[in-house]
CSV table of C-alpha atoms and ligand atoms in Angstrom, one decimal:
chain,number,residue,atom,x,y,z
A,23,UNK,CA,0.0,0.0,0.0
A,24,UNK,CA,1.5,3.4,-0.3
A,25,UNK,CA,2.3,5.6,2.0
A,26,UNK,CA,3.6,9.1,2.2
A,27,UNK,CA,7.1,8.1,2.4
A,28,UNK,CA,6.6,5.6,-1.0
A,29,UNK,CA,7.9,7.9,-3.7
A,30,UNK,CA,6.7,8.6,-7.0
A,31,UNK,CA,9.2,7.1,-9.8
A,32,UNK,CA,9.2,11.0,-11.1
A,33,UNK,CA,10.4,12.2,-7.8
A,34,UNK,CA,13.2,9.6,-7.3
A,35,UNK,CA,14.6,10.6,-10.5
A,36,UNK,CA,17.1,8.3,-12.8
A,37,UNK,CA,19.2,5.0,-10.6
A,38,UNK,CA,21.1,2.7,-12.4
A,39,UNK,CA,19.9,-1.0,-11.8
A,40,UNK,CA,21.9,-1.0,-8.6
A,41,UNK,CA,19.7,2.0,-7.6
A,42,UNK,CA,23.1,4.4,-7.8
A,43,UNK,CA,22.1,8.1,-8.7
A,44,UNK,CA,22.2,9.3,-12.7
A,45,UNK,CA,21.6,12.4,-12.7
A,46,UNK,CA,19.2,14.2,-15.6
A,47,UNK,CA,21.1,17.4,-15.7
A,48,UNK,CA,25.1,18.3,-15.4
A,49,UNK,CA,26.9,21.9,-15.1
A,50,UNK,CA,30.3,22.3,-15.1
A,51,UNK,CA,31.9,25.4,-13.8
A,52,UNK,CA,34.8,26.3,-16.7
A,53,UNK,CA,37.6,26.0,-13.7
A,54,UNK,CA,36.6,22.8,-12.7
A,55,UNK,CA,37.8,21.4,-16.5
A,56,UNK,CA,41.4,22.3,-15.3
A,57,UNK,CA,41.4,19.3,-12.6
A,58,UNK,CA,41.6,15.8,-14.1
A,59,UNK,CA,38.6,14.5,-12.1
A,60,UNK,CA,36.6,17.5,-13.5
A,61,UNK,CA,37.4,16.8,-17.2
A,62,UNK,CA,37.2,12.9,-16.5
A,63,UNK,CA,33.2,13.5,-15.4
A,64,UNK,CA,32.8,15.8,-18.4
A,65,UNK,CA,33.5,13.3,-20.9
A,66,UNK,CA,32.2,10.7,-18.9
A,67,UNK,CA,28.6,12.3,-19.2
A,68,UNK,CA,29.7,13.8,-23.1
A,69,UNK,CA,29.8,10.1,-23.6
A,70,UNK,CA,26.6,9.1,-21.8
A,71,UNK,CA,24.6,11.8,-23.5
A,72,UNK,CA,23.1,13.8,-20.1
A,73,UNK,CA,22.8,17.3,-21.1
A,74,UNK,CA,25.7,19.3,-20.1
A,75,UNK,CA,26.0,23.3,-19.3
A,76,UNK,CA,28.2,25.5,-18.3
A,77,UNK,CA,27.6,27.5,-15.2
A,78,UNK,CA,29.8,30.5,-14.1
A,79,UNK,CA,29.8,29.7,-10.6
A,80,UNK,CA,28.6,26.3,-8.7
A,81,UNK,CA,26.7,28.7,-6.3
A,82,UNK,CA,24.6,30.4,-8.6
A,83,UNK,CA,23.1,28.2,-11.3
A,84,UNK,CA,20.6,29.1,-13.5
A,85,UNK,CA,18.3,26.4,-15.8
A,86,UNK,CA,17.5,24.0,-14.1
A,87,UNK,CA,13.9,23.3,-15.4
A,88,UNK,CA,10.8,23.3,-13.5
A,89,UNK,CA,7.7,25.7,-13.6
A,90,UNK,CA,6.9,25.9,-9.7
A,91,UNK,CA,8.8,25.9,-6.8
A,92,UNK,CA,8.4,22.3,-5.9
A,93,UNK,CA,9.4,21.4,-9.9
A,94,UNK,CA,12.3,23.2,-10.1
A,95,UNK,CA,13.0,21.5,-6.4
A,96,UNK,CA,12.5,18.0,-7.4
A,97,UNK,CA,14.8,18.8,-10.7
A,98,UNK,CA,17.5,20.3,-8.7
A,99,UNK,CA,17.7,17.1,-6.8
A,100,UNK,CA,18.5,15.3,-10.1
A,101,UNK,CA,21.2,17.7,-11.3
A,102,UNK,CA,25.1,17.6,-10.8
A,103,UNK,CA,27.1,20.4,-10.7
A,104,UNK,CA,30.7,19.8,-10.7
A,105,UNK,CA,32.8,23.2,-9.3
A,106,UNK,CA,35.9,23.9,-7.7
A,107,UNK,CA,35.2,24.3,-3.8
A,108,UNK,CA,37.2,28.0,-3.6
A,109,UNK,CA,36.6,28.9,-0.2
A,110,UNK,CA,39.2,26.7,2.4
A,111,UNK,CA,37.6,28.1,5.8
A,112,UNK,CA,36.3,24.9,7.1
A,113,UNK,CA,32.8,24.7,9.5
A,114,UNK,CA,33.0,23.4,12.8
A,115,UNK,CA,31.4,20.5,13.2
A,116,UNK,CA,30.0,19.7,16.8
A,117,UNK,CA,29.2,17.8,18.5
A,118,UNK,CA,30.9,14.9,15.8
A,119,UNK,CA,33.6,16.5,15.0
A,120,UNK,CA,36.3,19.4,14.8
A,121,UNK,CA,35.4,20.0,11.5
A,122,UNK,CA,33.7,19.4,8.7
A,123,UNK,CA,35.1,18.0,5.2
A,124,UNK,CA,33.8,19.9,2.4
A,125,UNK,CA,33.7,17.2,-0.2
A,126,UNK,CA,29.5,18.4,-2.0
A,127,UNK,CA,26.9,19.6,-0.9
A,128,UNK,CA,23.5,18.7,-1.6
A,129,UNK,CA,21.6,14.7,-1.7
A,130,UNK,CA,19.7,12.6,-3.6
A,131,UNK,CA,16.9,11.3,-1.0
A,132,UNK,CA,14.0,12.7,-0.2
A,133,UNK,CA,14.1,12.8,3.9
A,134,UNK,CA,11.4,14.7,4.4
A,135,UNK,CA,12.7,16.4,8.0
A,136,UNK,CA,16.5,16.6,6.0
A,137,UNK,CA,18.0,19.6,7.5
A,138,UNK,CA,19.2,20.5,4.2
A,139,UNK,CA,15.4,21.9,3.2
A,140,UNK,CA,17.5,25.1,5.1
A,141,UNK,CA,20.7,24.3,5.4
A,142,UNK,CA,21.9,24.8,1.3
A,143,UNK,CA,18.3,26.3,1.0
A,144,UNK,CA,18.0,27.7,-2.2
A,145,UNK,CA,20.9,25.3,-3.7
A,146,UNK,CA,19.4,21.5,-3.8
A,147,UNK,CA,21.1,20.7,-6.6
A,148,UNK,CA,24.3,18.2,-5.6
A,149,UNK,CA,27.4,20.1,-5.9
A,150,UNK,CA,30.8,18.3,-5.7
A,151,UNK,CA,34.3,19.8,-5.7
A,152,UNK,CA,36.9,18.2,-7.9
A,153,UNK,CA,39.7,20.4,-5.9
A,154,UNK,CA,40.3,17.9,-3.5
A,155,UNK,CA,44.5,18.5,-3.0
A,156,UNK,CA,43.3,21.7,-2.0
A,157,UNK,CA,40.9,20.7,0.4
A,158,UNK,CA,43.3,18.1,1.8
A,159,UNK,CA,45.9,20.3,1.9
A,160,UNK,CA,43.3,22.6,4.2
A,161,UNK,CA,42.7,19.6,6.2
A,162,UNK,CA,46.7,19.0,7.5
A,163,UNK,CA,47.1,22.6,7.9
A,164,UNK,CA,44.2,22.3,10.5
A,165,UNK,CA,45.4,18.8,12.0
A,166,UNK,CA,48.9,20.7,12.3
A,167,UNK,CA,47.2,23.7,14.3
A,168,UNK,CA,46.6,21.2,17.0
A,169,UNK,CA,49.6,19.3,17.8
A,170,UNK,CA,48.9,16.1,19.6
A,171,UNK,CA,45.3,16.1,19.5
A,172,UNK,CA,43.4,14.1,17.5
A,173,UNK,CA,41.4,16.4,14.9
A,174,UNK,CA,38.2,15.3,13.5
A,175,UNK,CA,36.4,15.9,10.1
A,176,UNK,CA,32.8,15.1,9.2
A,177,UNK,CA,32.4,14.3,6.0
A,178,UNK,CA,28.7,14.3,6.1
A,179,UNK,CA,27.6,17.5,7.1
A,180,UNK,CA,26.1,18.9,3.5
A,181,UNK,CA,25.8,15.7,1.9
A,182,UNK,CA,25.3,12.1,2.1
A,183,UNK,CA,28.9,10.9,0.8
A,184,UNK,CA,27.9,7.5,-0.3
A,185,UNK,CA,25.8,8.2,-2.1
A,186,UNK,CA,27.0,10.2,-4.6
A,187,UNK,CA,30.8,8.5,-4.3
A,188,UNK,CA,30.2,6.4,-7.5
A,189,UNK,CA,30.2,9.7,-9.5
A,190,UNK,CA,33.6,10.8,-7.5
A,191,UNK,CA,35.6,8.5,-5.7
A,192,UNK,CA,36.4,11.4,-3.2
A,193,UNK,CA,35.3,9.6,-0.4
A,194,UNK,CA,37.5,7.2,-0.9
A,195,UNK,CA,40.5,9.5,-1.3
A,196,UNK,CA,39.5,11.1,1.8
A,197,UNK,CA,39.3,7.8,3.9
A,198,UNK,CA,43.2,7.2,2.6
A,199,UNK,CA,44.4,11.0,3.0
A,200,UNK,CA,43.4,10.4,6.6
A,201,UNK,CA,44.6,7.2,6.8
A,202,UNK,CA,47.9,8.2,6.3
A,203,UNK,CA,47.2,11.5,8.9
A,204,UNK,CA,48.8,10.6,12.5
A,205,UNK,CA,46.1,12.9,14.1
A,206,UNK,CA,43.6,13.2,12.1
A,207,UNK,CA,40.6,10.6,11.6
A,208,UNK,CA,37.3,10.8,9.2
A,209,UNK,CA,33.7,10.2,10.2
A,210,UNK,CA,31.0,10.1,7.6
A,211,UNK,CA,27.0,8.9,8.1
A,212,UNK,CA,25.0,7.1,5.3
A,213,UNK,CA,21.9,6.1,4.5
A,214,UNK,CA,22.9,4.0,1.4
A,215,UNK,CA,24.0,0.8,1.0
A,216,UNK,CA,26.7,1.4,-1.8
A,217,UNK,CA,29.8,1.0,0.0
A,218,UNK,CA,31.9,-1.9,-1.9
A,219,UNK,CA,34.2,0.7,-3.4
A,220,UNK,CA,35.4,1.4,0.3
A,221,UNK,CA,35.7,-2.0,1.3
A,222,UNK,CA,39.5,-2.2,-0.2
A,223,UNK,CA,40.6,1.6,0.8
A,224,UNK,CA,43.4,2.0,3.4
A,225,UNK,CA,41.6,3.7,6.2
A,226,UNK,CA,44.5,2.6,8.8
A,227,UNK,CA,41.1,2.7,11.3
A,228,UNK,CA,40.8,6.7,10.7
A,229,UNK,CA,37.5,6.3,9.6
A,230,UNK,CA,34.7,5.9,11.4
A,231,UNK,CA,32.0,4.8,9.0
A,232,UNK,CA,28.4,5.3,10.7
A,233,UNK,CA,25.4,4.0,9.2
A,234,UNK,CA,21.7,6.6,9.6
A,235,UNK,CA,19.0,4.2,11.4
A,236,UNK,CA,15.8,4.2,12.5
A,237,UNK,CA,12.6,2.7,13.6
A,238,UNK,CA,10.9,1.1,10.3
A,239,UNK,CA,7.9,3.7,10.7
A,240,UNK,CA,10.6,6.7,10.7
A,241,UNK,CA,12.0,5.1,7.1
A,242,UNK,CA,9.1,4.0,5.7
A,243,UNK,CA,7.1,7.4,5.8
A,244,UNK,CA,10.0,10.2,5.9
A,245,UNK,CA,12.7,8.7,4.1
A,246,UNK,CA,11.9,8.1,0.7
A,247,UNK,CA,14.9,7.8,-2.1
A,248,UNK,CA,17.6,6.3,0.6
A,249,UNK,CA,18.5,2.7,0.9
A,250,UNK,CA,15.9,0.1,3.3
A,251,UNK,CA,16.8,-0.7,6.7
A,252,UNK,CA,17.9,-4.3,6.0
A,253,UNK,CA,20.3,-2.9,3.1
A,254,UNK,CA,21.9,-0.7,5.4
A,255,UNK,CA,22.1,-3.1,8.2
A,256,UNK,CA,24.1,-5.4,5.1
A,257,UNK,CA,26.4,-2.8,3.8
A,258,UNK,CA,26.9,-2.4,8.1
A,259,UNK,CA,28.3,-5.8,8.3
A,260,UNK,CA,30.6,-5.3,5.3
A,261,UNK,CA,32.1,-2.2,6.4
A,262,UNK,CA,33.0,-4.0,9.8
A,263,UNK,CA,34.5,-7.1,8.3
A,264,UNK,CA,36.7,-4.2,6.1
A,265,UNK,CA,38.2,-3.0,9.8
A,266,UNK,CA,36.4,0.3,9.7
A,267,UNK,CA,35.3,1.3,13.2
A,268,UNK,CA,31.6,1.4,12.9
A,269,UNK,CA,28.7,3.6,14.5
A,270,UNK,CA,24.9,3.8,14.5
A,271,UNK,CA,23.5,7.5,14.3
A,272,UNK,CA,20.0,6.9,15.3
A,273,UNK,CA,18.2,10.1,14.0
A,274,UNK,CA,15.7,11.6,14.1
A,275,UNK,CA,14.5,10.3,17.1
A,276,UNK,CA,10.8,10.5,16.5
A,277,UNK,CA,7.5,10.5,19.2
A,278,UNK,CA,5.1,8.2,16.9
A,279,UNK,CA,2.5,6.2,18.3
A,280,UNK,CA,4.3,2.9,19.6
A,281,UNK,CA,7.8,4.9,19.5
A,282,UNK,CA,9.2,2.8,22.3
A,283,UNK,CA,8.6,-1.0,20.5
A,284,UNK,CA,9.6,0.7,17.4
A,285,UNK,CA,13.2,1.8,18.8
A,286,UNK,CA,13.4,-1.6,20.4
A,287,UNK,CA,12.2,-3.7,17.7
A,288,UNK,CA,14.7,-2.4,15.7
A,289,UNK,CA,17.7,-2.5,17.9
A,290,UNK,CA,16.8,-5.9,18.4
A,291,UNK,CA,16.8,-6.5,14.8
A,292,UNK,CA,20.3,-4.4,14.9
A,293,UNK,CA,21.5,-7.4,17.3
A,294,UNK,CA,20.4,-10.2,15.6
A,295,UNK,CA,22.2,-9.3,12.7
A,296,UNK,CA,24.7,-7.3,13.0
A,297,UNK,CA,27.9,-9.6,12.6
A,298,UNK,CA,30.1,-9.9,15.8
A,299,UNK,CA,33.3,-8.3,14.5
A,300,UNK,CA,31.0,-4.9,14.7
A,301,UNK,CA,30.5,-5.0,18.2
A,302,UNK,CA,34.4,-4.6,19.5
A,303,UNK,CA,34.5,-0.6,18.9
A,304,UNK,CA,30.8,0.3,18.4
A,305,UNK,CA,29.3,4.2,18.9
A,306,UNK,CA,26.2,5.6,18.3
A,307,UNK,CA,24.9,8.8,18.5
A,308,UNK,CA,21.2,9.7,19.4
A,309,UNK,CA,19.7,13.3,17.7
A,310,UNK,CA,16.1,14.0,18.3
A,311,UNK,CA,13.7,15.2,15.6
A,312,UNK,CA,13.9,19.3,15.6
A,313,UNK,CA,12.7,21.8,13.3
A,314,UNK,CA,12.8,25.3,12.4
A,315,UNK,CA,9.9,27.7,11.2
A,316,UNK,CA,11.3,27.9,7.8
A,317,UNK,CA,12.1,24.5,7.6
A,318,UNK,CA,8.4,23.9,8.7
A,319,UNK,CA,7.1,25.7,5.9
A,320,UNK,CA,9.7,24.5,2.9
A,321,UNK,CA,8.8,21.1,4.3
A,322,UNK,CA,5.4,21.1,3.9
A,323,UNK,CA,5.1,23.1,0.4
A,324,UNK,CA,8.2,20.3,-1.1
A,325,UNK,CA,6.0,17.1,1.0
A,326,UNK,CA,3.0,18.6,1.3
A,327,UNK,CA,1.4,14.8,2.2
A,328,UNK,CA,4.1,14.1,5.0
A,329,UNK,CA,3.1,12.9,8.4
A,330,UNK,CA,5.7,14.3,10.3
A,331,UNK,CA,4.3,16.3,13.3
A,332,UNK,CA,5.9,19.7,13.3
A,333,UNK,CA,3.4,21.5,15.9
A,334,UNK,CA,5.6,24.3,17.6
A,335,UNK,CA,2.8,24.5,20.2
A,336,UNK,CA,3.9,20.6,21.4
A,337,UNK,CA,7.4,21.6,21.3
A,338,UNK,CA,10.3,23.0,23.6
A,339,UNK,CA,11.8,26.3,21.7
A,340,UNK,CA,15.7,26.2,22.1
A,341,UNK,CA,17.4,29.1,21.1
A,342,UNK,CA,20.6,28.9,19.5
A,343,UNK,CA,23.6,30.9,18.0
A,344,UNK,CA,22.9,34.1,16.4
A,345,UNK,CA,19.2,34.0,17.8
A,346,UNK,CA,17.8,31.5,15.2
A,347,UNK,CA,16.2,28.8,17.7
A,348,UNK,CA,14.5,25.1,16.9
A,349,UNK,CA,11.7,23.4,18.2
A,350,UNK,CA,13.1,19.9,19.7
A,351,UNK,CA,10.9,18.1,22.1
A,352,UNK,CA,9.9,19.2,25.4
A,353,UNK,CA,12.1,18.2,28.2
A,354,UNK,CA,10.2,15.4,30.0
A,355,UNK,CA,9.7,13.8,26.2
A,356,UNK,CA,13.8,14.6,25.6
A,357,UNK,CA,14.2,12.6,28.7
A,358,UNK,CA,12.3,9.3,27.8
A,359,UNK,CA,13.8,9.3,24.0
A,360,UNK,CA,17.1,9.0,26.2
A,361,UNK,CA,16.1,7.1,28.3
A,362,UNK,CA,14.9,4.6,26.4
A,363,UNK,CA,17.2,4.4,23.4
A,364,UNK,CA,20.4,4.1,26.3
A,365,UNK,CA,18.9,1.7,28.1
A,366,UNK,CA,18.3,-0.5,25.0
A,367,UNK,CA,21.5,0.2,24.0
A,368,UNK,CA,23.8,-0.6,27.3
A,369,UNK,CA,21.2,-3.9,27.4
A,370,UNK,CA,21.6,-5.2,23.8
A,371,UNK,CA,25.2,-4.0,23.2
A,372,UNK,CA,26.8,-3.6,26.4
A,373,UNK,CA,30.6,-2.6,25.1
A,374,UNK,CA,29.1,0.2,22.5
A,375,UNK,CA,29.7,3.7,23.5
A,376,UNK,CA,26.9,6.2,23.3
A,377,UNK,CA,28.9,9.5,22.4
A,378,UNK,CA,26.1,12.0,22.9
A,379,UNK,CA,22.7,12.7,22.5
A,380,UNK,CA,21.2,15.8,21.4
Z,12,SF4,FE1,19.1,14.5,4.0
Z,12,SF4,FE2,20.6,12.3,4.7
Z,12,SF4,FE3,18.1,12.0,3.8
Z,12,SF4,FE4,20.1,12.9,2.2
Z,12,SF4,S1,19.9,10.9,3.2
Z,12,SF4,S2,18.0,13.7,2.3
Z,12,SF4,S3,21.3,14.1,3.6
Z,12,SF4,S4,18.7,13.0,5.7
């Protein structure tokens, strides 16, 4: 039966028949033709026939089709621009990280509570940088700032690296830059299953490769366009028998009807499974569900069918930097997500680390 979260084959765009990304529409900023990734992916889709443009700039591009809002939305989401990342000034990252890695921007799935409704607002399309020297080089000059501390980059702040690293391979080179890196060490979250490229790369144990779950009503009605629970929970198993450390992100942590059985039915799924090598350095990290006015109102004109309760009335206001607050749950409902998903936690998998929740 469908549901909400069931999407349209017009909304999920092209996938190959592994369900990787093609996208319908490529732009190529002129300087990114001068770095041999950028002119490999140029004749790559030359070759493949997509429609190619020029843009002037990867953070202004113009003709991408679509006669509303929501069109031009959905269209974005299946175009590739391929720029030269010119600005080096990393974002912090916290609580995950030091900072984050820009390697794109941008995703393929349709989460409907995705942070990035706001966060590259205007900008769905995916953007990724073929500049990556540069960016490394950025990277060591930070890890060199702090000498004898470990420095960590997220890799997954504007993106979802995985899914997008067939098209690249910068994921990859960023898993073996930091391998080779005394003090510095990688994380990354996915909700896609396509990791067999990284299975061979020499991460040295840098990386920490974390895998987005949640409770099967969570995926099936906000996460359309991303990779099923059971997929995930595979590509999980794989990445551990590789060496990487491994985490869980469990997010967003999400007050449905039955929310308790639903976060233990699935850790208990997560158990079962989960081969044993994964269980000697395991994190995760718990974020509840939290929204912003704007995001509220992009959310509902991009999924105007979702189910995802975004009453600010029901919800705790918590202001933030700069004035610009969210609504997260109220305290006493804060406390049981917690409460709940650590106990479950420390009783399933007893030597896993839970590094925060938020
Ligand atoms: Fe957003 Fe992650 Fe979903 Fe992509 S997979 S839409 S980055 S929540």
């Amino acid at each position: 039966m469908a549901t909400t979260g069931v999407m349209e084959a017009s909304e999920k765009g092209r996938r190959s028949e592994d369900g990787l990304f093609v996208p319908d529409y490529v732009f190529f900023e002129p300087g990114a033709l001068e770095y041999p990734l950028g002119e490999e992916l140029y004749r790559r889709y030359q070759r493949e026939g997509v429609p190619i443009q020029m843009t002037t700039s990867h953070n202004q591009v113009r003709g991408i089709p679509g006669e509303t809002d929501v069109e031009k939305y959905r269209n974005a989401k299946r175009t590739l621009v391929v720029g030269v990342r010119k600005t080096l000034k990393f974002e912090p990252s916290k609580p995950s990280a030091e900072y984050a890695l820009p390697l794109a921007t941008g995703c393929i799935g349709h989460c409907h509570y995705c942070y990035l409704n706001t966060n590259v607002g205007s900008r769905p399309y995916i953007r990724v940088y073929v500049n990556t020297d540069e960016i490394f080089a950025q990277a060591e000059t930070y890890i060199r700032e702090r000498p004898g501390e470990i420095t960590r980059f997220e890799a997954a702040c504007t993106s979802d690296p995985v899914s997008i690293e067939h098209i690249t391979g910068n994921l990859k080179r960023a898993i073996e830059f930091m391998g080779r890196q005394e003090n510095g060490r990688l994380r990354f979250v996915t909700k896609f299953h396509h990791v067999d490229s990284l299975l061979d790369a020499k991460h040295n144990g840098h990386t920490r490769f974390r895998f987005s779950l949640n409770a099967d009503y969570v995926i099936r009605h906000f996460e359309p366009g991303t990779s099923g629970f059971q997929q995930r929970l595979e590509a999980a198993g794989k990445v551990a028998l590789a060496g990487y450390p491994l985490g869980f992100i469990v997010a967003p942590l999400y007050r449905f009807d039955g929310w308790e059985a639903g976060y233990t039915e699935m850790l208990e799924k997560l158990r079962q499974q989960l081969v044993p090598e994964a269980t000697a350095d395991l994190t995760f990290e718990l974020i509840q569900h939290r929204f912003t006015k704007i995001a509220k109102s992009l959310i509902l004109q991009r999924y105007p069918k979702t189910k995802l309760e975004m009453d600010e009335e029901k919800r705790k206001y918590k202001w933030g930097k700069y004035g610009k607050g969210k609504y997260v749950y109220a305290n006493e409902q804060a406390k049981e997500l917690q409460h709940h998903l650590e106990a479950e936690i420390a009783r399933l998998f007893p030597q896993a680390r839970v590094e925060y929740f938020t």
